[in-house]
Amino acid sequence: MTAATVHTFCRYCLASCGVEVTVQDNRVRRIAADKLNPHSWHDFCAKGRTAAEVVEHPRRILAPMRRVGDGYVEADWSEALRDIADRMNRLIGSDGPEAVGAYYGNPAGYSSSNLIFMNGWLDAIGTHNRYAVGSVDQNAVHVVAQAMYGSPLMVPVSDIDDCDFFLLVGANPAVSAWNWLESAPGGWRRALERQRGGARIVVVDPVRTESADKADTHLAVRPGQDWALLLAMVKVILDAGLQHRDCTELATGSAEVRALAAAADLDDLAARCDIPRDGIECLARDFAAARTGMVITRTGVSLQESGTVAEWLGHVLNVITGRMDRPGGRRFEPGYVDTLRLAGLAQTPPHRSRVAGREMVAGAHALAELPDEITTGGPGRLRALVINSGNPVIAGPDGSRLDAALEQLDLLVAIDFVQRESHRHADWLLPAVHWLEREDLLAFTSGMHDEPFAQFGARAVAPPPQAREEWRIFVDLALAMKRPLFGARAVNGFIRASRRVAAWSGRPGLEFSPRWIDRLMIATSRKVNGRRLRWRDLRDNPHGLVLGPREFGRFRNALRTEDKLVRLAPPEFLARARDLLAAPATTPSADFPFLLGNRRNRHAMNSWLNELPGLHPSGKRNVVFIHPEDASMLGVEDGDQVRVCSARGSVQTVAALSDRPRRGLVIMEHGWGSRVFDPRGGAAPEVYGVNRNLLVGAAAMDPLSQTSALGGAHVRIERLGRAHVR
Ligand SMILES: Nc1nc2c(c(=O)[nH]1)N[C@H]1C(S)=C(S)[C@@H](COP(=O)(O)OP(=O)(O)OC[C@H]3O[C@@H](n4cnc5c(=O)[nH]c(N)nc54)[C@H](O)[C@@H]3O)O[C@H]1N2
Ligand SMILES: Nc1nc2c(c(=O)[nH]1)N[C@H]1C(S)=C(S)[C@@H](COP(=O)(O)OP(=O)(O)OC[C@H]3O[C@@H](n4cnc5c(=O)[nH]c(N)nc54)[C@H](O)[C@@H]3O)O[C@H]1N2
Ligand code: SF4
Ligand SMILES: [Mo]
């Protein structure tokens, strides 16, 4: 057959790069950047280029697989659904709805239908046992957005192309792309373009990263102490009377922020973050004086115990210097679908976790709580779990405890392409559909693009016959369990009827699918730049279409606070900031004198893709980077075998000397050490590198967002052996 070309976009990360896929005989021959995509292709990277290696993964799960003894056998879907439904119903019958739950990981968010139907299924059961990747990622943003703007999803986007002063805190966009609950494709390249035109880039990072290399100023902050730096900047600006009128016109609470700043001492704050006081003063004045500017805070900030306070103070800085809803600052992009309203309608009722007694954040409990909820007896105990697009044993804290807990479940179901570490004890492995094999309209995240944009994610190839999209698995499970999707009786009947009509008429298009929701979303979409998007527009523009210029002046009205004002000083943030101020500055312990930082691999997505030959041709492993002066103190040389130990555990790896981390900080890439099993072929598992998150305990978390402090473990380094002579 002749080759066909499909234009779609990569759904590995929010950069959503436009791609051109050459297809022949239902096989991907080539993936290139779609240079006709008007918005998004510029970040195109090797992960997108090699996406077909996941589709054709030699260990891909191709049919439902049932555990039999130590191995797996392929089964058909009716058997899988019947068995899972029966076992879950029995557990619910004896223990109640909380016996069943789910964890969902990061890729679930890049499907337009996955989470809607997963939540519909969880609502059908009526369980609160819901755990999400946000608790090892972006929960701080949700908590701050809720408290300051009235909706956990009201996340401002960056107006890069008009920005004169970028203050990037805990972000490494040169490696990770400019995305974290926002999609600014090519964001780093665009920031560097601004820099060439005179803009200033300041990178705050304890590591001299690839981004720091390019910055005008790199501030090697003490890890976990960004809150002190940002509070000091707020103090300098307020004390000097440099605040913008937005401080009072757009927001309430400036008096409380002023009182907090007044109670803090600049020298103390400078000592905490280890950045000289005069440097902070200059930085604060320059930032306030810049024509346009923005602070962005990312995972380097959120994965710390002080994450929410630092995230909050970043937003405070933006508000008090007039950066919200102004060119070159942080803008509100309403998107073509009013997600804030829809999210308000679909709110999960408040719930406290059984064991730790904590509230949900953005509709889910913290991953750190999962082991206890499985192992602690009593009513409400979790006994059956679905892992949907996630690898929490590697991605989250204290994986060994979670692994042991997962083994105790009565039923573990994993939906994925391959069987990874977290799926080790799975009773069922269910085959998922890759984005190259799937259609998506990411309407609900349209407000995360940094310019008004829409693209229908076409599918390039047909999935393996037995692979199923998650929405379908959850619908089928609800039907098999005879429980009403979304908790609304009519839905199951409606879906069943549509299936009957489709079968009877021989027209599969009449069967319910998420495309119906897409069409509804477009039909009821809000006007962007005065024009309503039509389905035809999406169809006629396979490269995507920019829906006019960026709109300003929509932020205030979109606020979901009652008085349409920003809450500058939520009381719980103030209280936590006061606690941080009152606590003594941390000093390294004698047993564990180093802090363990981490970095991302350009060619991996958290715990996956690092097994692909096209991305990692050789030397697949992670090492521990140690500052040469620390290494010489330890007697460690480049290439030595070392053990990295914390109070929680230890891992063995190779030392690499590097002057990139600040002294006292050692760095390991996260996401390694996940086994890739071979449930079909029965070959030995593949494993590369070690999981540095085994060194992090579950107790260490930011109390406000319940995000695990994956960036804050205390460790020591033990030398095991000399490097081999090379
Ligand atoms: N120390 C440390 N730890 C971290 C971080 C850090 O910076 N430092 N980062 C954190 C962050 S930001 C994140 S987002 C988390 C990630 O945490 P998780 O999302 O739990 O883990 P991932 O490694 O992304 O694993 C995703 C899994 O989904 C599968 N998958 C991919 N696409 C699909 C799909 O379409 N359908 C299905 N069913 N499965 C799919 C993959 O094969 C893989 O097994 O890790 C966190 N952990
Ligand atoms: N190649 C690649 N790209 C990715 C991903 C990937 O795994 N690989 N993951 C995607 C995902 S899921 C996400 S959420 C985004 C995340 O995007 P980013 O948040 O930009 O992620 P990182 O590259 O980990 O950058 C975090 C930086 O924070 C620094 N840091 C650590 N502790 C501190 C601290 O206490 N203070 C400060 N100021 N800095 C600190 C680290 O040294 C690191 O350089 O990236 C996405 N892009
Ligand atoms: S993984 Fe690479 S190609 Fe895919 S969206 Fe992210 S930056 Fe773009
Ligand atoms: Mo993430």
mmCIF file of N, CA and C and ligand atoms in Angstrom, residues 13 47 106 110 137 169-173 175-177 179-180 204-207 209 221-226 298-301 304 598-606 667 670 711, ligand 2:
data_model
loop_
_atom_site.group_PDB
_atom_site.id
_atom_site.type_symbol
_atom_site.label_atom_id
_atom_site.label_comp_id
_atom_site.label_asym_id
_atom_site.label_seq_id
_atom_site.Cartn_x
_atom_site.Cartn_y
_atom_site.Cartn_z
ATOM 1 N N CYS A 13 3.759 14.892 26.471
ATOM 2 C CA CYS A 13 3.785 15.977 27.453
ATOM 3 C C CYS A 13 2.946 17.127 26.934
ATOM 4 N N LYS A 47 11.611 12.035 21.887
ATOM 5 C CA LYS A 47 10.583 11.164 22.461
ATOM 6 C C LYS A 47 9.403 11.047 21.497
ATOM 7 N N ASN A 106 0.311 10.173 35.175
ATOM 8 C CA ASN A 106 0.428 11.355 34.336
ATOM 9 C C ASN A 106 -0.147 11.190 32.923
ATOM 10 N N TYR A 110 -3.442 13.125 29.248
ATOM 11 C CA TYR A 110 -3.275 13.493 27.833
ATOM 12 C C TYR A 110 -4.239 12.750 26.927
ATOM 13 N N ASP A 137 3.412 15.651 42.034
ATOM 14 C CA ASP A 137 3.635 16.566 40.922
ATOM 15 C C ASP A 137 3.065 17.949 41.248
ATOM 16 N N VAL A 169 11.782 29.555 38.660
ATOM 17 C CA VAL A 169 12.129 28.973 39.959
ATOM 18 C C VAL A 169 11.809 27.481 39.958
ATOM 19 N N GLY A 170 12.845 26.661 40.086
ATOM 20 C CA GLY A 170 12.618 25.217 40.157
ATOM 21 C C GLY A 170 12.086 24.638 38.867
ATOM 22 N N ALA A 171 12.577 25.146 37.752
ATOM 23 C CA ALA A 171 12.151 24.666 36.430
ATOM 24 C C ALA A 171 13.384 24.500 35.561
ATOM 25 N N ASN A 172 13.341 23.510 34.705
ATOM 26 C CA ASN A 172 14.459 23.313 33.776
ATOM 27 C C ASN A 172 13.909 23.130 32.357
ATOM 28 N N PRO A 173 13.347 24.215 31.808
ATOM 29 C CA PRO A 173 12.648 24.075 30.524
ATOM 30 C C PRO A 173 13.562 23.653 29.371
ATOM 31 N N VAL A 175 15.348 21.187 29.306
ATOM 32 C CA VAL A 175 15.224 19.730 29.213
ATOM 33 C C VAL A 175 13.757 19.303 29.208
ATOM 34 N N SER A 176 12.948 19.960 30.015
ATOM 35 C CA SER A 176 11.599 19.447 30.279
ATOM 36 C C SER A 176 10.518 20.099 29.436
ATOM 37 N N ALA A 177 10.865 21.036 28.604
ATOM 38 C CA ALA A 177 9.908 21.831 27.831
ATOM 39 C C ALA A 177 9.120 22.718 28.803
ATOM 40 N N ASN A 179 6.341 23.221 30.235
ATOM 41 C CA ASN A 179 4.966 22.792 30.472
ATOM 42 C C ASN A 179 4.770 22.265 31.874
ATOM 43 N N TRP A 180 3.790 22.773 32.496
ATOM 44 C CA TRP A 180 3.358 22.281 33.809
ATOM 45 C C TRP A 180 1.989 22.876 34.029
ATOM 46 N N VAL A 204 16.487 30.136 39.179
ATOM 47 C CA VAL A 204 16.724 29.808 40.584
ATOM 48 C C VAL A 204 16.702 28.298 40.714
ATOM 49 N N ASP A 205 17.837 27.706 40.957
ATOM 50 C CA ASP A 205 17.937 26.241 40.960
ATOM 51 C C ASP A 205 19.212 25.861 41.706
ATOM 52 N N PRO A 206 19.136 24.895 42.619
ATOM 53 C CA PRO A 206 20.357 24.486 43.325
ATOM 54 C C PRO A 206 21.372 23.817 42.402
ATOM 55 N N VAL A 207 20.924 23.541 41.186
ATOM 56 C CA VAL A 207 21.790 22.899 40.201
ATOM 57 C C VAL A 207 22.020 23.868 39.047
ATOM 58 N N THR A 209 21.791 24.018 35.835
ATOM 59 C CA THR A 209 21.173 23.179 34.805
ATOM 60 C C THR A 209 21.483 23.720 33.413
ATOM 61 N N VAL A 221 20.042 28.419 44.800
ATOM 62 C CA VAL A 221 19.302 28.475 46.063
ATOM 63 C C VAL A 221 19.535 27.198 46.880
ATOM 64 N N ARG A 222 19.410 27.312 48.191
ATOM 65 C CA ARG A 222 19.441 26.103 49.025
ATOM 66 C C ARG A 222 18.126 25.349 48.806
ATOM 67 N N PRO A 223 18.202 24.044 48.532
ATOM 68 C CA PRO A 223 16.978 23.296 48.200
ATOM 69 C C PRO A 223 15.897 23.452 49.273
ATOM 70 N N GLY A 224 14.679 23.586 48.814
ATOM 71 C CA GLY A 224 13.539 23.664 49.730
ATOM 72 C C GLY A 224 13.360 25.031 50.374
ATOM 73 N N GLN A 225 14.202 26.000 50.011
ATOM 74 C CA GLN A 225 14.146 27.302 50.690
ATOM 75 C C GLN A 225 13.727 28.435 49.754
ATOM 76 N N ASP A 226 13.083 28.080 48.643
ATOM 77 C CA ASP A 226 12.617 29.134 47.716
ATOM 78 C C ASP A 226 11.627 30.074 48.378
ATOM 79 N N ARG A 298 7.922 25.643 39.471
ATOM 80 C CA ARG A 298 7.601 24.338 38.889
ATOM 81 C C ARG A 298 7.907 23.216 39.877
ATOM 82 N N THR A 299 8.203 22.052 39.356
ATOM 83 C CA THR A 299 8.314 20.887 40.236
ATOM 84 C C THR A 299 9.487 20.985 41.213
ATOM 85 N N GLY A 300 10.505 21.755 40.870
ATOM 86 C CA GLY A 300 11.609 21.922 41.821
ATOM 87 C C GLY A 300 11.110 22.548 43.112
ATOM 88 N N VAL A 301 10.041 23.344 42.996
ATOM 89 C CA VAL A 301 9.439 23.978 44.160
ATOM 90 C C VAL A 301 8.401 23.065 44.797
ATOM 91 N N GLN A 304 8.733 19.771 47.471
ATOM 92 C CA GLN A 304 9.403 20.097 48.736
ATOM 93 C C GLN A 304 8.339 20.310 49.803
ATOM 94 N N ASN A 598 17.173 15.938 42.206
ATOM 95 C CA ASN A 598 17.024 15.083 41.033
ATOM 96 C C ASN A 598 16.896 15.877 39.754
ATOM 97 N N ARG A 599 16.986 15.168 38.662
ATOM 98 C CA ARG A 599 16.798 15.809 37.369
ATOM 99 C C ARG A 599 16.045 14.843 36.458
ATOM 100 N N ARG A 600 15.524 15.411 35.382
ATOM 101 C CA ARG A 600 14.842 14.609 34.377
ATOM 102 C C ARG A 600 15.797 14.245 33.267
ATOM 103 N N ASN A 601 15.499 13.151 32.611
ATOM 104 C CA ASN A 601 16.290 12.736 31.469
ATOM 105 C C ASN A 601 15.604 13.254 30.214
ATOM 106 N N ARG A 602 16.384 13.891 29.354
ATOM 107 C CA ARG A 602 15.837 14.448 28.133
ATOM 108 C C ARG A 602 15.087 13.374 27.331
ATOM 109 N N HIS A 603 15.561 12.142 27.449
ATOM 110 C CA HIS A 603 15.025 11.068 26.613
ATOM 111 C C HIS A 603 14.159 10.080 27.370
ATOM 112 N N ALA A 604 13.574 10.515 28.485
ATOM 113 C CA ALA A 604 12.631 9.646 29.199
ATOM 114 C C ALA A 604 11.440 10.483 29.626
ATOM 115 N N MET A 605 10.322 9.815 29.899
ATOM 116 C CA MET A 605 9.181 10.469 30.530
ATOM 117 C C MET A 605 9.044 9.816 31.895
ATOM 118 N N ASN A 606 9.428 10.524 32.920
ATOM 119 C CA ASN A 606 9.400 9.948 34.261
ATOM 120 C C ASN A 606 9.926 8.512 34.206
ATOM 121 N N ILE A 667 22.842 14.551 43.098
ATOM 122 C CA ILE A 667 21.720 14.502 42.142
ATOM 123 C C ILE A 667 21.600 13.120 41.525
ATOM 124 N N HIS A 670 15.393 10.713 38.413
ATOM 125 C CA HIS A 670 14.331 9.826 38.897
ATOM 126 C C HIS A 670 13.779 9.024 37.712
ATOM 127 N N GLY A 711 11.910 15.803 46.530
ATOM 128 C CA GLY A 711 13.136 16.561 46.290
ATOM 129 C C GLY A 711 13.892 16.886 47.561
HETATM 130 N N1 LIG B 2 12.498 15.056 28.948
HETATM 131 C C1 LIG B 2 11.488 15.100 29.818
HETATM 132 N N2 LIG B 2 10.616 16.127 29.774
HETATM 133 C C2 LIG B 2 9.596 16.186 30.660
HETATM 134 C C3 LIG B 2 9.388 15.160 31.619
HETATM 135 C C4 LIG B 2 10.340 14.085 31.650
HETATM 136 O O1 LIG B 2 10.257 13.170 32.488
HETATM 137 N N3 LIG B 2 11.363 14.091 30.736
HETATM 138 N N4 LIG B 2 8.351 15.229 32.498
HETATM 139 C C5 LIG B 2 7.251 16.131 32.192
HETATM 140 C C6 LIG B 2 6.495 16.383 33.416
HETATM 141 S S1 LIG B 2 5.433 15.134 33.908
HETATM 142 C C7 LIG B 2 6.583 17.526 34.126
HETATM 143 S S2 LIG B 2 5.608 17.737 35.503
HETATM 144 C C8 LIG B 2 7.440 18.631 33.685
HETATM 145 C C9 LIG B 2 8.230 19.264 34.843
HETATM 146 O O2 LIG B 2 9.006 20.302 34.376
HETATM 147 P P1 LIG B 2 10.049 21.001 35.367
HETATM 148 O O3 LIG B 2 9.347 21.359 36.635
HETATM 149 O O4 LIG B 2 10.754 22.080 34.644
HETATM 150 O O5 LIG B 2 10.975 19.763 35.736
HETATM 151 P P2 LIG B 2 12.541 19.567 35.975
HETATM 152 O O6 LIG B 2 13.258 19.479 34.694
HETATM 153 O O7 LIG B 2 12.610 18.391 36.887
HETATM 154 O O8 LIG B 2 13.023 20.865 36.697
HETATM 155 C C10 LIG B 2 12.950 21.037 38.064
HETATM 156 C C11 LIG B 2 14.200 21.754 38.497
HETATM 157 O O9 LIG B 2 14.065 22.097 39.860
HETATM 158 C C12 LIG B 2 15.313 21.994 40.467
HETATM 159 N N5 LIG B 2 15.109 21.913 41.913
HETATM 160 C C13 LIG B 2 15.111 20.834 42.726
HETATM 161 N N6 LIG B 2 14.887 21.215 44.005
HETATM 162 C C14 LIG B 2 14.751 22.558 43.987
HETATM 163 C C15 LIG B 2 14.506 23.541 44.994
HETATM 164 O O10 LIG B 2 14.358 23.248 46.175
HETATM 165 N N7 LIG B 2 14.403 24.828 44.577
HETATM 166 C C16 LIG B 2 14.566 25.198 43.286
HETATM 167 N N8 LIG B 2 14.445 26.477 42.980
HETATM 168 N N9 LIG B 2 14.819 24.296 42.331
HETATM 169 C C17 LIG B 2 14.899 22.995 42.674
HETATM 170 C C18 LIG B 2 15.940 20.777 39.847
HETATM 171 O O11 LIG B 2 17.349 20.851 40.004
HETATM 172 C C19 LIG B 2 15.461 20.892 38.401
HETATM 173 O O12 LIG B 2 16.410 21.526 37.593
HETATM 174 O O13 LIG B 2 8.371 18.169 32.719
HETATM 175 C C20 LIG B 2 7.766 17.457 31.639
HETATM 176 N N10 LIG B 2 8.763 17.259 30.636
#
